[in-house]
């Protein structure tokens, strides 16, 4: 069932993510133009206006701000049983190609770990990240994280860290990490992931019985109303649509405790 869910979610997302959808609509408009020129002309005009608007305004902020504001950074607890870092900030393919650890814009997920390891010297540390690739999953995020952590000063690099490298999505992050630990921990764990990804992550971990303390990082939304940067605006829109779609699908399939998980009272 998990394999089917993974394949369906990846396939559907390729078709509906905003950047791919724009291209598909342009192709359909071009092909349809030979049959119904008036219909094609109207759709092409609408697409052009939409792209101009996206070039000028960061519509992604409307989707990202509620996600990133859901779990605000608060005072860290005096102690936690463990620190859980979710993969996604590392680029395993590029790391393997160039022989050095490569990261993307979500690198803060891992970069904050040394600071947390020093703050909680007795906490167990687990990094969870496999490969989300459908065709070639040889390269795993956990391997990149391990290689980078090995370059830290000895007082940090010598500390035991568990690496879960088989997960393909957030549900499997929580599920496989629990298996690696021999069961769901009974004590609270610090959960580190991107701020926009935190609501869905918390919902998944709660659904599987974890007690998590959210520690959001990697904020990308702004207060801008005007930002003439098409590529950046499109990126944020894609991220926002993907995350809200994930919240809906995960909730409908029983993988989250609520559609939009909230901080506990």
C-alpha atoms as an extended CHARMM CRD file, in Angstrom:
* protein
*
       265  EXT
         1         1  UNK       CA              0.0000000000        0.0000000000        0.0000000000  PROA      1               0.0000000000
         2         2  UNK       CA              2.8190000000        2.4280000000        0.8520000000  PROA      2               0.0000000000
         3         3  UNK       CA              4.4810000000        1.7140000000       -2.5050000000  PROA      3               0.0000000000
         4         4  UNK       CA              1.2330000000        2.3960000000       -4.3700000000  PROA      4               0.0000000000
         5         5  UNK       CA              0.6510000000        5.6090000000       -2.4170000000  PROA      5               0.0000000000
         6         6  UNK       CA              4.1900000000        6.7700000000       -3.2300000000  PROA      6               0.0000000000
         7         7  UNK       CA              3.8940000000        6.0830000000       -6.9710000000  PROA      7               0.0000000000
         8         8  UNK       CA              0.4270000000        7.6320000000       -7.3240000000  PROA      8               0.0000000000
         9         9  UNK       CA              1.3660000000       10.7570000000       -5.3660000000  PROA      9               0.0000000000
        10        10  UNK       CA              4.5120000000       11.2920000000       -7.4480000000  PROA      10              0.0000000000
        11        11  UNK       CA              2.7020000000       10.7600000000      -10.7570000000  PROA      11              0.0000000000
        12        12  UNK       CA             -0.2490000000       13.0150000000       -9.9680000000  PROA      12              0.0000000000
        13        13  UNK       CA              1.9580000000       15.7850000000       -8.6330000000  PROA      13              0.0000000000
        14        14  UNK       CA              3.9750000000       15.8860000000      -11.8700000000  PROA      14              0.0000000000
        15        15  UNK       CA              0.7590000000       16.7190000000      -13.7200000000  PROA      15              0.0000000000
        16        16  UNK       CA             -0.7710000000       19.2770000000      -11.3400000000  PROA      16              0.0000000000
        17        17  UNK       CA              2.1930000000       21.2240000000       -9.9730000000  PROA      17              0.0000000000
        18        18  UNK       CA              1.8520000000       24.8330000000      -11.1640000000  PROA      18              0.0000000000
        19        19  UNK       CA              4.9640000000       25.0390000000      -13.3540000000  PROA      19              0.0000000000
        20        20  UNK       CA              4.2070000000       21.8050000000      -15.2150000000  PROA      20              0.0000000000
        21        21  UNK       CA              0.5230000000       22.7250000000      -15.4450000000  PROA      21              0.0000000000
        22        22  UNK       CA              1.3590000000       26.0190000000      -17.1660000000  PROA      22              0.0000000000
        23        23  UNK       CA              3.4370000000       24.1920000000      -19.7650000000  PROA      23              0.0000000000
        24        24  UNK       CA              0.7550000000       21.5430000000      -20.3250000000  PROA      24              0.0000000000
        25        25  UNK       CA             -1.9130000000       24.2100000000      -20.8090000000  PROA      25              0.0000000000
        26        26  UNK       CA              0.2870000000       26.0430000000      -23.3100000000  PROA      26              0.0000000000
        27        27  UNK       CA              0.8210000000       22.8220000000      -25.2670000000  PROA      27              0.0000000000
        28        28  UNK       CA             -2.9000000000       22.0260000000      -25.2630000000  PROA      28              0.0000000000
        29        29  UNK       CA             -3.6720000000       25.5650000000      -26.3700000000  PROA      29              0.0000000000
        30        30  UNK       CA             -1.2380000000       25.2920000000      -29.2630000000  PROA      30              0.0000000000
        31        31  UNK       CA             -2.6510000000       21.9380000000      -30.3850000000  PROA      31              0.0000000000
        32        32  UNK       CA             -6.2410000000       23.0440000000      -29.9200000000  PROA      32              0.0000000000
        33        33  UNK       CA             -5.6140000000       26.2240000000      -31.8520000000  PROA      33              0.0000000000
        34        34  UNK       CA             -5.7800000000       24.3240000000      -35.1290000000  PROA      34              0.0000000000
        35        35  UNK       CA             -9.3530000000       23.2790000000      -34.3790000000  PROA      35              0.0000000000
        36        36  UNK       CA            -10.8510000000       26.1570000000      -32.4300000000  PROA      36              0.0000000000
        37        37  UNK       CA             -8.8500000000       29.3070000000      -32.8310000000  PROA      37              0.0000000000
        38        38  UNK       CA            -11.1770000000       31.5200000000      -30.7970000000  PROA      38              0.0000000000
        39        39  UNK       CA            -11.0880000000       29.1280000000      -27.8320000000  PROA      39              0.0000000000
        40        40  UNK       CA             -7.3220000000       28.7920000000      -28.0590000000  PROA      40              0.0000000000
        41        41  UNK       CA             -6.8190000000       32.5400000000      -28.3140000000  PROA      41              0.0000000000
        42        42  UNK       CA             -8.8840000000       33.1940000000      -25.1910000000  PROA      42              0.0000000000
        43        43  UNK       CA             -7.0470000000       30.5670000000      -23.1590000000  PROA      43              0.0000000000
        44        44  UNK       CA             -3.6940000000       31.8330000000      -24.3680000000  PROA      44              0.0000000000
        45        45  UNK       CA             -4.5910000000       35.3710000000      -23.2850000000  PROA      45              0.0000000000
        46        46  UNK       CA             -5.5890000000       34.1060000000      -19.8240000000  PROA      46              0.0000000000
        47        47  UNK       CA             -2.3350000000       32.1870000000      -19.4670000000  PROA      47              0.0000000000
        48        48  UNK       CA             -0.3300000000       35.2220000000      -20.5260000000  PROA      48              0.0000000000
        49        49  UNK       CA             -2.0780000000       37.4110000000      -17.9320000000  PROA      49              0.0000000000
        50        50  UNK       CA             -1.5370000000       34.7720000000      -15.2500000000  PROA      50              0.0000000000
        51        51  UNK       CA              2.1830000000       34.5550000000      -16.0300000000  PROA      51              0.0000000000
        52        52  UNK       CA              2.5660000000       38.3460000000      -15.9820000000  PROA      52              0.0000000000
        53        53  UNK       CA              0.7900000000       38.5180000000      -12.6310000000  PROA      53              0.0000000000
        54        54  UNK       CA              3.0230000000       35.7580000000      -11.2720000000  PROA      54              0.0000000000
        55        55  UNK       CA              6.0680000000       37.5670000000      -12.5750000000  PROA      55              0.0000000000
        56        56  UNK       CA              5.1630000000       40.6520000000      -10.5530000000  PROA      56              0.0000000000
        57        57  UNK       CA              3.5250000000       39.3080000000       -7.3680000000  PROA      57              0.0000000000
        58        58  UNK       CA              4.5600000000       36.5310000000       -4.9640000000  PROA      58              0.0000000000
        59        59  UNK       CA              1.2330000000       34.7030000000       -4.7300000000  PROA      59              0.0000000000
        60        60  UNK       CA              3.0460000000       31.8720000000       -2.9740000000  PROA      60              0.0000000000
        61        61  UNK       CA              3.1370000000       33.9780000000        0.1900000000  PROA      61              0.0000000000
        62        62  UNK       CA             -0.6400000000       33.5750000000        0.5150000000  PROA      62              0.0000000000
        63        63  UNK       CA             -0.1240000000       29.8300000000        0.8240000000  PROA      63              0.0000000000
        64        64  UNK       CA              3.1590000000       29.7750000000        2.7090000000  PROA      64              0.0000000000
        65        65  UNK       CA              2.4430000000       32.3270000000        5.4500000000  PROA      65              0.0000000000
        66        66  UNK       CA             -0.2720000000       30.2430000000        7.1820000000  PROA      66              0.0000000000
        67        67  UNK       CA              1.9460000000       27.1610000000        7.0100000000  PROA      67              0.0000000000
        68        68  UNK       CA              5.0470000000       28.8600000000        8.3670000000  PROA      68              0.0000000000
        69        69  UNK       CA              3.1200000000       30.7190000000       11.0790000000  PROA      69              0.0000000000
        70        70  UNK       CA              1.3570000000       27.6240000000       12.4100000000  PROA      70              0.0000000000
        71        71  UNK       CA              4.2060000000       26.5310000000       14.6840000000  PROA      71              0.0000000000
        72        72  UNK       CA              6.1600000000       29.5700000000       15.8080000000  PROA      72              0.0000000000
        73        73  UNK       CA              9.6550000000       29.2010000000       17.2650000000  PROA      73              0.0000000000
        74        74  UNK       CA              9.2600000000       29.1140000000       21.0040000000  PROA      74              0.0000000000
        75        75  UNK       CA             11.5670000000       28.6510000000       23.9690000000  PROA      75              0.0000000000
        76        76  UNK       CA             13.2410000000       25.2730000000       23.7210000000  PROA      76              0.0000000000
        77        77  UNK       CA             12.5260000000       22.8070000000       26.5410000000  PROA      77              0.0000000000
        78        78  UNK       CA             15.1960000000       22.1310000000       29.1450000000  PROA      78              0.0000000000
        79        79  UNK       CA             15.6060000000       18.5820000000       27.8790000000  PROA      79              0.0000000000
        80        80  UNK       CA             14.3870000000       16.2210000000       25.1650000000  PROA      80              0.0000000000
        81        81  UNK       CA             14.8880000000       12.5030000000       24.7010000000  PROA      81              0.0000000000
        82        82  UNK       CA             16.0060000000       12.9140000000       21.1210000000  PROA      82              0.0000000000
        83        83  UNK       CA             16.4870000000       15.1540000000       18.1050000000  PROA      83              0.0000000000
        84        84  UNK       CA             14.7840000000       14.1320000000       14.8530000000  PROA      84              0.0000000000
        85        85  UNK       CA             16.0070000000       15.8730000000       11.6770000000  PROA      85              0.0000000000
        86        86  UNK       CA             14.0400000000       15.2970000000        8.4770000000  PROA      86              0.0000000000
        87        87  UNK       CA             15.9820000000       15.1220000000        5.2320000000  PROA      87              0.0000000000
        88        88  UNK       CA             15.2450000000       17.2570000000        2.2110000000  PROA      88              0.0000000000
        89        89  UNK       CA             17.9970000000       19.8670000000        2.4030000000  PROA      89              0.0000000000
        90        90  UNK       CA             20.6720000000       17.6880000000        0.8280000000  PROA      90              0.0000000000
        91        91  UNK       CA             21.1850000000       16.8800000000       -2.8610000000  PROA      91              0.0000000000
        92        92  UNK       CA             22.2760000000       13.2680000000       -2.9720000000  PROA      92              0.0000000000
        93        93  UNK       CA             22.6660000000       13.0660000000       -6.7600000000  PROA      93              0.0000000000
        94        94  UNK       CA             24.9650000000       16.0920000000       -6.9950000000  PROA      94              0.0000000000
        95        95  UNK       CA             26.8840000000       14.9610000000       -3.9220000000  PROA      95              0.0000000000
        96        96  UNK       CA             27.6080000000       11.6110000000       -5.5630000000  PROA      96              0.0000000000
        97        97  UNK       CA             28.5450000000       13.2260000000       -8.8610000000  PROA      97              0.0000000000
        98        98  UNK       CA             30.9980000000       15.7810000000       -7.4810000000  PROA      98              0.0000000000
        99        99  UNK       CA             32.3010000000       13.8630000000       -4.4850000000  PROA      99              0.0000000000
       100       100  UNK       CA             31.3790000000       16.4490000000       -1.8470000000  PROA      100             0.0000000000
       101       101  UNK       CA             28.2540000000       17.2200000000        0.1760000000  PROA      101             0.0000000000
       102       102  UNK       CA             25.8430000000       19.4070000000       -1.7740000000  PROA      102             0.0000000000
       103       103  UNK       CA             22.7440000000       21.0940000000       -0.3450000000  PROA      103             0.0000000000
       104       104  UNK       CA             19.7100000000       23.0280000000       -1.5450000000  PROA      104             0.0000000000
       105       105  UNK       CA             17.7710000000       25.9440000000       -0.0440000000  PROA      105             0.0000000000
       106       106  UNK       CA             16.4820000000       23.7530000000        2.8090000000  PROA      106             0.0000000000
       107       107  UNK       CA             19.9880000000       23.1100000000        4.1520000000  PROA      107             0.0000000000
       108       108  UNK       CA             19.0640000000       24.7290000000        7.4840000000  PROA      108             0.0000000000
       109       109  UNK       CA             17.4090000000       21.4550000000        8.4790000000  PROA      109             0.0000000000
       110       110  UNK       CA             20.8320000000       19.8880000000        8.8460000000  PROA      110             0.0000000000
       111       111  UNK       CA             22.9560000000       22.9740000000        9.5150000000  PROA      111             0.0000000000
       112       112  UNK       CA             21.1360000000       23.6590000000       12.7900000000  PROA      112             0.0000000000
       113       113  UNK       CA             21.9420000000       20.1910000000       14.1310000000  PROA      113             0.0000000000
       114       114  UNK       CA             25.4070000000       20.9530000000       15.6050000000  PROA      114             0.0000000000
       115       115  UNK       CA             23.9010000000       23.7680000000       17.6810000000  PROA      115             0.0000000000
       116       116  UNK       CA             21.1580000000       21.4720000000       18.9570000000  PROA      116             0.0000000000
       117       117  UNK       CA             23.6300000000       18.6720000000       19.6920000000  PROA      117             0.0000000000
       118       118  UNK       CA             25.5700000000       21.0440000000       21.9370000000  PROA      118             0.0000000000
       119       119  UNK       CA             22.4010000000       22.2520000000       23.6530000000  PROA      119             0.0000000000
       120       120  UNK       CA             21.2400000000       18.6810000000       24.3230000000  PROA      120             0.0000000000
       121       121  UNK       CA             24.4070000000       16.6440000000       24.9200000000  PROA      121             0.0000000000
       122       122  UNK       CA             22.4770000000       13.6280000000       26.2330000000  PROA      122             0.0000000000
       123       123  UNK       CA             19.7620000000       13.4860000000       23.5770000000  PROA      123             0.0000000000
       124       124  UNK       CA             19.6880000000       10.7210000000       20.9940000000  PROA      124             0.0000000000
       125       125  UNK       CA             20.1110000000       12.0510000000       17.4380000000  PROA      125             0.0000000000
       126       126  UNK       CA             18.4380000000       10.6170000000       14.3530000000  PROA      126             0.0000000000
       127       127  UNK       CA             18.5810000000       11.8730000000       10.7680000000  PROA      127             0.0000000000
       128       128  UNK       CA             15.8630000000       10.5060000000        8.4940000000  PROA      128             0.0000000000
       129       129  UNK       CA             16.2240000000       10.8480000000        4.7390000000  PROA      129             0.0000000000
       130       130  UNK       CA             16.2590000000        8.3650000000        1.8880000000  PROA      130             0.0000000000
       131       131  UNK       CA             15.4610000000        9.0310000000       -1.7640000000  PROA      131             0.0000000000
       132       132  UNK       CA             12.2450000000       10.3630000000       -3.2850000000  PROA      132             0.0000000000
       133       133  UNK       CA             13.3290000000        9.3550000000       -6.7900000000  PROA      133             0.0000000000
       134       134  UNK       CA             11.0180000000        6.9820000000       -8.6200000000  PROA      134             0.0000000000
       135       135  UNK       CA             13.4840000000        5.5840000000      -11.1660000000  PROA      135             0.0000000000
       136       136  UNK       CA             16.9340000000        5.7770000000       -9.5690000000  PROA      136             0.0000000000
       137       137  UNK       CA             17.0950000000        5.6990000000       -5.7670000000  PROA      137             0.0000000000
       138       138  UNK       CA             20.7460000000        4.7330000000       -5.3580000000  PROA      138             0.0000000000
       139       139  UNK       CA             21.7400000000        8.0020000000       -3.7290000000  PROA      139             0.0000000000
       140       140  UNK       CA             20.3020000000        8.7040000000       -0.2720000000  PROA      140             0.0000000000
       141       141  UNK       CA             20.0440000000       11.9320000000        1.7110000000  PROA      141             0.0000000000
       142       142  UNK       CA             21.2000000000       10.2470000000        4.9220000000  PROA      142             0.0000000000
       143       143  UNK       CA             24.5250000000        9.3860000000        3.2800000000  PROA      143             0.0000000000
       144       144  UNK       CA             25.1170000000       13.0600000000        2.4560000000  PROA      144             0.0000000000
       145       145  UNK       CA             24.2100000000       14.0780000000        6.0050000000  PROA      145             0.0000000000
       146       146  UNK       CA             26.6100000000       11.5230000000        7.4580000000  PROA      146             0.0000000000
       147       147  UNK       CA             29.4590000000       12.6680000000        5.2140000000  PROA      147             0.0000000000
       148       148  UNK       CA             28.8950000000       16.2900000000        6.2550000000  PROA      148             0.0000000000
       149       149  UNK       CA             28.6260000000       15.5050000000        9.9700000000  PROA      149             0.0000000000
       150       150  UNK       CA             31.9220000000       13.5860000000        9.7480000000  PROA      150             0.0000000000
       151       151  UNK       CA             33.6540000000       16.8740000000        8.8350000000  PROA      151             0.0000000000
       152       152  UNK       CA             32.6300000000       18.5680000000       12.1010000000  PROA      152             0.0000000000
       153       153  UNK       CA             35.0230000000       18.9590000000       15.0610000000  PROA      153             0.0000000000
       154       154  UNK       CA             35.6970000000       15.6750000000       16.8950000000  PROA      154             0.0000000000
       155       155  UNK       CA             33.5300000000       16.5740000000       19.9010000000  PROA      155             0.0000000000
       156       156  UNK       CA             30.5410000000       16.5880000000       17.5170000000  PROA      156             0.0000000000
       157       157  UNK       CA             31.5300000000       14.1420000000       14.7700000000  PROA      157             0.0000000000
       158       158  UNK       CA             32.3160000000       11.4640000000       17.3480000000  PROA      158             0.0000000000
       159       159  UNK       CA             28.8350000000       11.6430000000       18.8500000000  PROA      159             0.0000000000
       160       160  UNK       CA             26.6060000000        8.6690000000       17.9140000000  PROA      160             0.0000000000
       161       161  UNK       CA             23.9820000000        9.5410000000       15.2940000000  PROA      161             0.0000000000
       162       162  UNK       CA             21.4210000000        7.1640000000       13.8160000000  PROA      162             0.0000000000
       163       163  UNK       CA             20.7740000000        7.4370000000       10.0770000000  PROA      163             0.0000000000
       164       164  UNK       CA             17.5210000000        6.2350000000        8.5470000000  PROA      164             0.0000000000
       165       165  UNK       CA             18.0960000000        6.0300000000        4.7600000000  PROA      165             0.0000000000
       166       166  UNK       CA             15.1280000000        4.0930000000        3.3560000000  PROA      166             0.0000000000
       167       167  UNK       CA             12.2670000000        6.6040000000        3.6610000000  PROA      167             0.0000000000
       168       168  UNK       CA             10.7790000000        8.1880000000        0.5360000000  PROA      168             0.0000000000
       169       169  UNK       CA              8.3220000000       10.6240000000        2.1350000000  PROA      169             0.0000000000
       170       170  UNK       CA              7.3960000000       12.1240000000        5.5010000000  PROA      170             0.0000000000
       171       171  UNK       CA              5.1220000000        9.2390000000        6.4680000000  PROA      171             0.0000000000
       172       172  UNK       CA              8.0220000000        6.8190000000        6.0220000000  PROA      172             0.0000000000
       173       173  UNK       CA             10.3420000000        9.2120000000        7.9040000000  PROA      173             0.0000000000
       174       174  UNK       CA              8.2330000000        8.6720000000       11.0220000000  PROA      174             0.0000000000
       175       175  UNK       CA              7.4370000000        5.0120000000       10.3920000000  PROA      175             0.0000000000
       176       176  UNK       CA             10.9610000000        3.8130000000        9.5900000000  PROA      176             0.0000000000
       177       177  UNK       CA             12.5390000000        5.9240000000       12.3340000000  PROA      177             0.0000000000
       178       178  UNK       CA             10.3150000000        4.2300000000       14.8920000000  PROA      178             0.0000000000
       179       179  UNK       CA             11.3710000000        0.8340000000       13.5570000000  PROA      179             0.0000000000
       180       180  UNK       CA             15.0220000000        1.8390000000       13.7790000000  PROA      180             0.0000000000
       181       181  UNK       CA             14.5240000000        2.8350000000       17.4150000000  PROA      181             0.0000000000
       182       182  UNK       CA             12.6600000000       -0.3610000000       18.2520000000  PROA      182             0.0000000000
       183       183  UNK       CA              9.3180000000        1.3790000000       18.6460000000  PROA      183             0.0000000000
       184       184  UNK       CA              7.8090000000        4.8380000000       19.0170000000  PROA      184             0.0000000000
       185       185  UNK       CA              9.6220000000        6.6820000000       21.8410000000  PROA      185             0.0000000000
       186       186  UNK       CA              7.5850000000        7.4580000000       24.9280000000  PROA      186             0.0000000000
       187       187  UNK       CA              9.4110000000       10.7050000000       25.6990000000  PROA      187             0.0000000000
       188       188  UNK       CA              9.2900000000       13.9570000000       23.6760000000  PROA      188             0.0000000000
       189       189  UNK       CA             11.5940000000       14.3850000000       20.6890000000  PROA      189             0.0000000000
       190       190  UNK       CA             12.5810000000       17.6400000000       19.0140000000  PROA      190             0.0000000000
       191       191  UNK       CA             11.3470000000       17.6250000000       15.4000000000  PROA      191             0.0000000000
       192       192  UNK       CA             13.4040000000       19.6820000000       12.9460000000  PROA      192             0.0000000000
       193       193  UNK       CA             12.1430000000       20.4540000000        9.4530000000  PROA      193             0.0000000000
       194       194  UNK       CA             11.2700000000       23.3970000000        7.1860000000  PROA      194             0.0000000000
       195       195  UNK       CA              8.6370000000       25.7350000000        8.6160000000  PROA      195             0.0000000000
       196       196  UNK       CA              6.2390000000       25.2080000000        5.6830000000  PROA      196             0.0000000000
       197       197  UNK       CA              6.5830000000       21.4370000000        6.1270000000  PROA      197             0.0000000000
       198       198  UNK       CA              6.0600000000       21.4470000000        9.8930000000  PROA      198             0.0000000000
       199       199  UNK       CA              2.2100000000       21.1960000000       10.0670000000  PROA      199             0.0000000000
       200       200  UNK       CA              2.0900000000       18.0540000000        7.9410000000  PROA      200             0.0000000000
       201       201  UNK       CA              5.1140000000       16.5720000000        9.7180000000  PROA      201             0.0000000000
       202       202  UNK       CA              3.6170000000       17.1330000000       13.1660000000  PROA      202             0.0000000000
       203       203  UNK       CA              0.3220000000       15.6100000000       12.0520000000  PROA      203             0.0000000000
       204       204  UNK       CA              2.0640000000       12.4980000000       10.7340000000  PROA      204             0.0000000000
       205       205  UNK       CA              4.2250000000       11.9750000000       13.7940000000  PROA      205             0.0000000000
       206       206  UNK       CA              1.2650000000       12.4790000000       16.1220000000  PROA      206             0.0000000000
       207       207  UNK       CA             -0.7750000000        9.9980000000       14.1010000000  PROA      207             0.0000000000
       208       208  UNK       CA              1.9120000000        7.3610000000       14.6790000000  PROA      208             0.0000000000
       209       209  UNK       CA              2.0890000000        8.1080000000       18.4000000000  PROA      209             0.0000000000
       210       210  UNK       CA              5.1740000000       10.3010000000       18.6210000000  PROA      210             0.0000000000
       211       211  UNK       CA              5.4180000000       13.1640000000       21.1140000000  PROA      211             0.0000000000
       212       212  UNK       CA              7.1950000000       15.9130000000       19.1820000000  PROA      212             0.0000000000
       213       213  UNK       CA              8.3800000000       19.4140000000       20.0070000000  PROA      213             0.0000000000
       214       214  UNK       CA              8.3370000000       21.3850000000       16.7270000000  PROA      214             0.0000000000
       215       215  UNK       CA             11.5100000000       23.2650000000       15.8230000000  PROA      215             0.0000000000
       216       216  UNK       CA             10.8120000000       24.9550000000       12.4570000000  PROA      216             0.0000000000
       217       217  UNK       CA             13.6570000000       26.2790000000       10.2930000000  PROA      217             0.0000000000
       218       218  UNK       CA             14.1470000000       27.3150000000        6.6540000000  PROA      218             0.0000000000
       219       219  UNK       CA             11.5590000000       30.1110000000        6.3780000000  PROA      219             0.0000000000
       220       220  UNK       CA             10.9070000000       31.2920000000        2.8180000000  PROA      220             0.0000000000
       221       221  UNK       CA              7.7320000000       33.4360000000        2.9030000000  PROA      221             0.0000000000
       222       222  UNK       CA              7.9860000000       37.2250000000        3.0010000000  PROA      222             0.0000000000
       223       223  UNK       CA              5.7060000000       40.2280000000        3.4970000000  PROA      223             0.0000000000
       224       224  UNK       CA              6.2780000000       41.4240000000       -0.0650000000  PROA      224             0.0000000000
       225       225  UNK       CA              3.2790000000       42.3560000000       -2.1900000000  PROA      225             0.0000000000
       226       226  UNK       CA              5.3780000000       43.2200000000       -5.2250000000  PROA      226             0.0000000000
       227       227  UNK       CA              8.4010000000       41.1820000000       -6.2860000000  PROA      227             0.0000000000
       228       228  UNK       CA              9.2560000000       41.1510000000      -10.0200000000  PROA      228             0.0000000000
       229       229  UNK       CA             11.0510000000       37.8010000000       -9.9520000000  PROA      229             0.0000000000
       230       230  UNK       CA              9.1770000000       35.1860000000      -11.9400000000  PROA      230             0.0000000000
       231       231  UNK       CA             11.3890000000       32.2000000000      -11.0560000000  PROA      231             0.0000000000
       232       232  UNK       CA             11.3150000000       32.9170000000       -7.3180000000  PROA      232             0.0000000000
       233       233  UNK       CA              7.5720000000       33.6210000000       -7.2890000000  PROA      233             0.0000000000
       234       234  UNK       CA              6.9020000000       30.4240000000       -9.2200000000  PROA      234             0.0000000000
       235       235  UNK       CA              9.0900000000       28.4180000000       -6.8490000000  PROA      235             0.0000000000
       236       236  UNK       CA              7.1960000000       29.6440000000       -3.7880000000  PROA      236             0.0000000000
       237       237  UNK       CA              3.8500000000       28.9720000000       -5.4530000000  PROA      237             0.0000000000
       238       238  UNK       CA              4.9160000000       25.4080000000       -6.2920000000  PROA      238             0.0000000000
       239       239  UNK       CA              6.0690000000       24.8080000000       -2.7070000000  PROA      239             0.0000000000
       240       240  UNK       CA              2.8310000000       26.1820000000       -1.2510000000  PROA      240             0.0000000000
       241       241  UNK       CA              0.5420000000       24.2290000000       -3.5770000000  PROA      241             0.0000000000
       242       242  UNK       CA              2.5090000000       21.0300000000       -2.9760000000  PROA      242             0.0000000000
       243       243  UNK       CA              2.3190000000       21.3640000000        0.8030000000  PROA      243             0.0000000000
       244       244  UNK       CA             -1.4110000000       22.1470000000        0.9620000000  PROA      244             0.0000000000
       245       245  UNK       CA             -2.0560000000       19.2880000000       -1.4670000000  PROA      245             0.0000000000
       246       246  UNK       CA              0.0080000000       17.0230000000        0.7690000000  PROA      246             0.0000000000
       247       247  UNK       CA             -1.9760000000       18.0820000000        3.8380000000  PROA      247             0.0000000000
       248       248  UNK       CA             -5.2300000000       17.2290000000        2.0860000000  PROA      248             0.0000000000
       249       249  UNK       CA             -4.1030000000       13.8720000000        0.6620000000  PROA      249             0.0000000000
       250       250  UNK       CA             -2.4090000000       12.7440000000        3.8570000000  PROA      250             0.0000000000
       251       251  UNK       CA             -5.4770000000       13.6110000000        5.9130000000  PROA      251             0.0000000000
       252       252  UNK       CA             -7.8780000000       11.8710000000        3.5140000000  PROA      252             0.0000000000
       253       253  UNK       CA             -5.7390000000        8.7290000000        3.6370000000  PROA      253             0.0000000000
       254       254  UNK       CA             -5.5250000000        8.7490000000        7.4510000000  PROA      254             0.0000000000
       255       255  UNK       CA             -1.8510000000        9.6350000000        7.6430000000  PROA      255             0.0000000000
       256       256  UNK       CA             -2.2530000000       12.8290000000        9.7080000000  PROA      256             0.0000000000
       257       257  UNK       CA             -4.0660000000       13.5340000000       12.9510000000  PROA      257             0.0000000000
       258       258  UNK       CA             -5.8430000000       16.5760000000       11.4690000000  PROA      258             0.0000000000
       259       259  UNK       CA             -6.0930000000       18.4150000000        8.1550000000  PROA      259             0.0000000000
       260       260  UNK       CA             -4.1760000000       21.3990000000        9.5260000000  PROA      260             0.0000000000
       261       261  UNK       CA             -2.4600000000       20.3040000000       12.7650000000  PROA      261             0.0000000000
       262       262  UNK       CA             -2.1520000000       22.9900000000       15.4200000000  PROA      262             0.0000000000
       263       263  UNK       CA              0.0990000000       23.4930000000       18.4660000000  PROA      263             0.0000000000
       264       264  UNK       CA             -1.0340000000       21.6000000000       21.5150000000  PROA      264             0.0000000000
       265       265  UNK       CA             -2.5350000000       23.6100000000       24.3630000000  PROA      265             0.0000000000
